[in-house]
CSV table of C-alpha atoms in Angstrom, one decimal:
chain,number,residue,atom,x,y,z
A,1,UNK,CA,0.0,0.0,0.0
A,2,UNK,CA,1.7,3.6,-1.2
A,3,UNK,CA,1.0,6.0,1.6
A,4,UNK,CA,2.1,9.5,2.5
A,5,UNK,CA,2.6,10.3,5.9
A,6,UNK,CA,1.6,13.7,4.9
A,7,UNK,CA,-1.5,13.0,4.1
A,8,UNK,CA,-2.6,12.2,7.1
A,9,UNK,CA,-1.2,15.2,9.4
A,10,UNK,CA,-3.9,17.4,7.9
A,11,UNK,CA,-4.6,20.9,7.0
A,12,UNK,CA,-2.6,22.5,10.4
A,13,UNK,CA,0.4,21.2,11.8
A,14,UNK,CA,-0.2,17.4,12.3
A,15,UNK,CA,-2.8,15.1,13.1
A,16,UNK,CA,-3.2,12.4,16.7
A,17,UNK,CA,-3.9,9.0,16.2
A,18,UNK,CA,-5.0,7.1,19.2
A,19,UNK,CA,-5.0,3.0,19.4
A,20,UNK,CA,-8.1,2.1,20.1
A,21,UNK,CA,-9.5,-0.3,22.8
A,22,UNK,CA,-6.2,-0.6,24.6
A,23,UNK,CA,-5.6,-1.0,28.2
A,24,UNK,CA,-2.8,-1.1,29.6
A,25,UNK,CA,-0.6,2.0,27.5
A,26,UNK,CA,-2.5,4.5,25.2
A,27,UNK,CA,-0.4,4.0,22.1
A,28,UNK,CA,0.1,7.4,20.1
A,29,UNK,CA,1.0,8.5,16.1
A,30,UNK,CA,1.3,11.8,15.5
A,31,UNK,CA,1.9,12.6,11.4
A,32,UNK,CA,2.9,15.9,10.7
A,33,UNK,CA,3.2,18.4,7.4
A,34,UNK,CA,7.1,17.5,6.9
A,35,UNK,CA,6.0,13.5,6.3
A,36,UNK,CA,7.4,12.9,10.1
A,37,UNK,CA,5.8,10.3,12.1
A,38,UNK,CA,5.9,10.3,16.0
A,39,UNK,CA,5.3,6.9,17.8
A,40,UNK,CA,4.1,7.8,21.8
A,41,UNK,CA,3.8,5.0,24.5
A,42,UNK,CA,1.8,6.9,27.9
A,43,UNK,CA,1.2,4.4,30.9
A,44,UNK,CA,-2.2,4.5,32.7
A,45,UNK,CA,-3.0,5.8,36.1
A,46,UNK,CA,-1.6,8.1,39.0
A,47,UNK,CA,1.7,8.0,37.6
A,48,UNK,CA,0.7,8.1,33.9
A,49,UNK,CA,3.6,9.7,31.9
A,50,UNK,CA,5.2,9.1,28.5
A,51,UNK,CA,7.2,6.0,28.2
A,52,UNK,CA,9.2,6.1,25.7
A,53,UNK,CA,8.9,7.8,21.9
A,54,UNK,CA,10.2,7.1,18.2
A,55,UNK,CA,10.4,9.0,15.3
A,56,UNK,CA,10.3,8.4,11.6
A,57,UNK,CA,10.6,9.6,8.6
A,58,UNK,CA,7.7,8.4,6.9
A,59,UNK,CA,6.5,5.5,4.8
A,60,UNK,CA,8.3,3.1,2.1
A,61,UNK,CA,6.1,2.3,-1.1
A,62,UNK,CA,5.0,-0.8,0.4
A,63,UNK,CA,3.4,1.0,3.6
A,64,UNK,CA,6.3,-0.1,6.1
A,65,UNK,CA,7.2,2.6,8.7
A,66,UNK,CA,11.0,3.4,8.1
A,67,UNK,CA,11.2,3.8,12.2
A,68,UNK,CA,14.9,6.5,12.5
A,69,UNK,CA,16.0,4.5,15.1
A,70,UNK,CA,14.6,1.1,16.9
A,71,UNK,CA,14.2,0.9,20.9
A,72,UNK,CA,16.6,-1.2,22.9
A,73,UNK,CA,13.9,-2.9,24.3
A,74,UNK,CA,12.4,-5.8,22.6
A,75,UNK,CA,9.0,-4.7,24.5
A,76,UNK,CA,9.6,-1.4,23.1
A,77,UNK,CA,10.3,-2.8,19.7
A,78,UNK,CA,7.0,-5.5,19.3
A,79,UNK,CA,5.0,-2.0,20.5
A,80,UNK,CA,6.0,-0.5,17.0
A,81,UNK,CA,3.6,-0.7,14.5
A,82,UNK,CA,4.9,-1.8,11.4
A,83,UNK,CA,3.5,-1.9,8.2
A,84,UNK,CA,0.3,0.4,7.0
A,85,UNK,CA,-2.5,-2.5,5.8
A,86,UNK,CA,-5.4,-0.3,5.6
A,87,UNK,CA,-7.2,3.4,5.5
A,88,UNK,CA,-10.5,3.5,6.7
A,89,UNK,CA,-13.2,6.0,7.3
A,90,UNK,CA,-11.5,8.4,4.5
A,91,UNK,CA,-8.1,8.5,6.4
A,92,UNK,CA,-9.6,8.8,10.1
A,93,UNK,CA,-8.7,5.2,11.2
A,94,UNK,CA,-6.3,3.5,10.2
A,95,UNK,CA,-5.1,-0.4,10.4
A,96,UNK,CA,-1.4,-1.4,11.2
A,97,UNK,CA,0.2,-5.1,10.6
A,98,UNK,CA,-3.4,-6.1,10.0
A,99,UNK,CA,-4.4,-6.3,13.3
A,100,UNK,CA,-7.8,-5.5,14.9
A,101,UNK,CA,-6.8,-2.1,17.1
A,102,UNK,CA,-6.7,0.5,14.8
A,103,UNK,CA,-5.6,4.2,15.5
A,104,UNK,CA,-8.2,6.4,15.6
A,105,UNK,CA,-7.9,10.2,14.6
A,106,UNK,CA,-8.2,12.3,18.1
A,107,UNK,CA,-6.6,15.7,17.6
A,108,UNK,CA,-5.6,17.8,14.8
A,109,UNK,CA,-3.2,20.2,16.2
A,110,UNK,CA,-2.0,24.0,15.0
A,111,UNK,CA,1.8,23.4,16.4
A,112,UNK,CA,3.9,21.2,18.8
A,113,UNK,CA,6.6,23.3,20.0
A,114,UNK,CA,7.8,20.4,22.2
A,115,UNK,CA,8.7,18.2,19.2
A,116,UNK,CA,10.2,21.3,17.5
A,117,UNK,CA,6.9,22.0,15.4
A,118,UNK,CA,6.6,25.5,16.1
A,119,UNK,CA,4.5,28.6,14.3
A,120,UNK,CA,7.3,29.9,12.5
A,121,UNK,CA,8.1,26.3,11.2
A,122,UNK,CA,4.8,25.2,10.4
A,123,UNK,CA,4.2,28.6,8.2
A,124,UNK,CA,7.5,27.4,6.6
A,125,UNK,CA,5.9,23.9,6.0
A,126,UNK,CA,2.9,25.3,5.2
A,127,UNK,CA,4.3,27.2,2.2
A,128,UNK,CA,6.4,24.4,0.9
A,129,UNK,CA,3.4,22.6,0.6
C-alpha cells in the first residue's frame, strides 16, 4: 500500500492517532506536514507519563514505517507498528500489521513546540506545501 505520511497530518500542523481499545498504554502516532511520524507510548494511572517515543521519517512504497531508530527494548520494539495495511473512514482510522486495534484520529493540532513544530516552522511547511 503507497501511503504518505503527509496526508494524514492534515490541513494545520499534524494530526493524533489514538489505538483504540487498549488497556494497559495509550499508544500514540502523531503525522505531521514535513511526512514525520511520532510513535508515543503513555502508561495509565496516577503515575501516567510518557514511556518512551520514536520518530520516523515516513513510509516506504510498500506501507512499512522506516522507524529513525529502533528501541533497545524488545518490549519497546513488538510496540511499534509496522506496516500500514489499511485506510479506513476516509483517512480517520487506520489499520497497522493487519491487526484488529486501529488508531483512531483524536486531535488535529495548530503546532507542537515540544517536538520542535513551532509557528514559525509550520508557516515554513505550510508554504512548501
Amino acid at each position: 500500500m503507497t501511503a504518505n505520511a503527509a496526508d494524514f497530518a492534515g490541513p494545520a500542523c499534524g494530526s493524533r492517532y489514538e489505538k483504540e481499545m487498549e488497556t494497559h498504554f495509550r499508544d500514540c502516532l502523531l503525522f505531521y506536514l514535513d511526512g514525520r511520524i511520532r510513535f508515543e507510548r503513555y502508561c495509565y494511572g496516577e503515575a501516567a507519563c510518557l514511556v518512551f517515543s520514536v520518530w520516523a521519517h515516513g513510509f516506504d512504497q510498500d506501507g512499512k514505517i522506516l522507524w529513525d531508530k529502533e528501541p533497545e527494548f524488545e518490549s519497546q520494539r513488538s510496540a511499534l507498528p509496522r506496516i500500514l495495511t489499511d485506510v479506513q473512514e476516509s483517512g480517520n482510522a487506520l489499520q497497522f500489521d493487519g491487526l484488529r486495534k486501529r488508531y483512531v484520529k483524536t486531535e488535529e493540532f495548530a503546532e507542537d513546540k515540544m517536538n520542535g513544530y513551532g509557528k514559525f516552522k509550520v508557516f515554513w511547511l505550510k508554504r512548501r506545501k
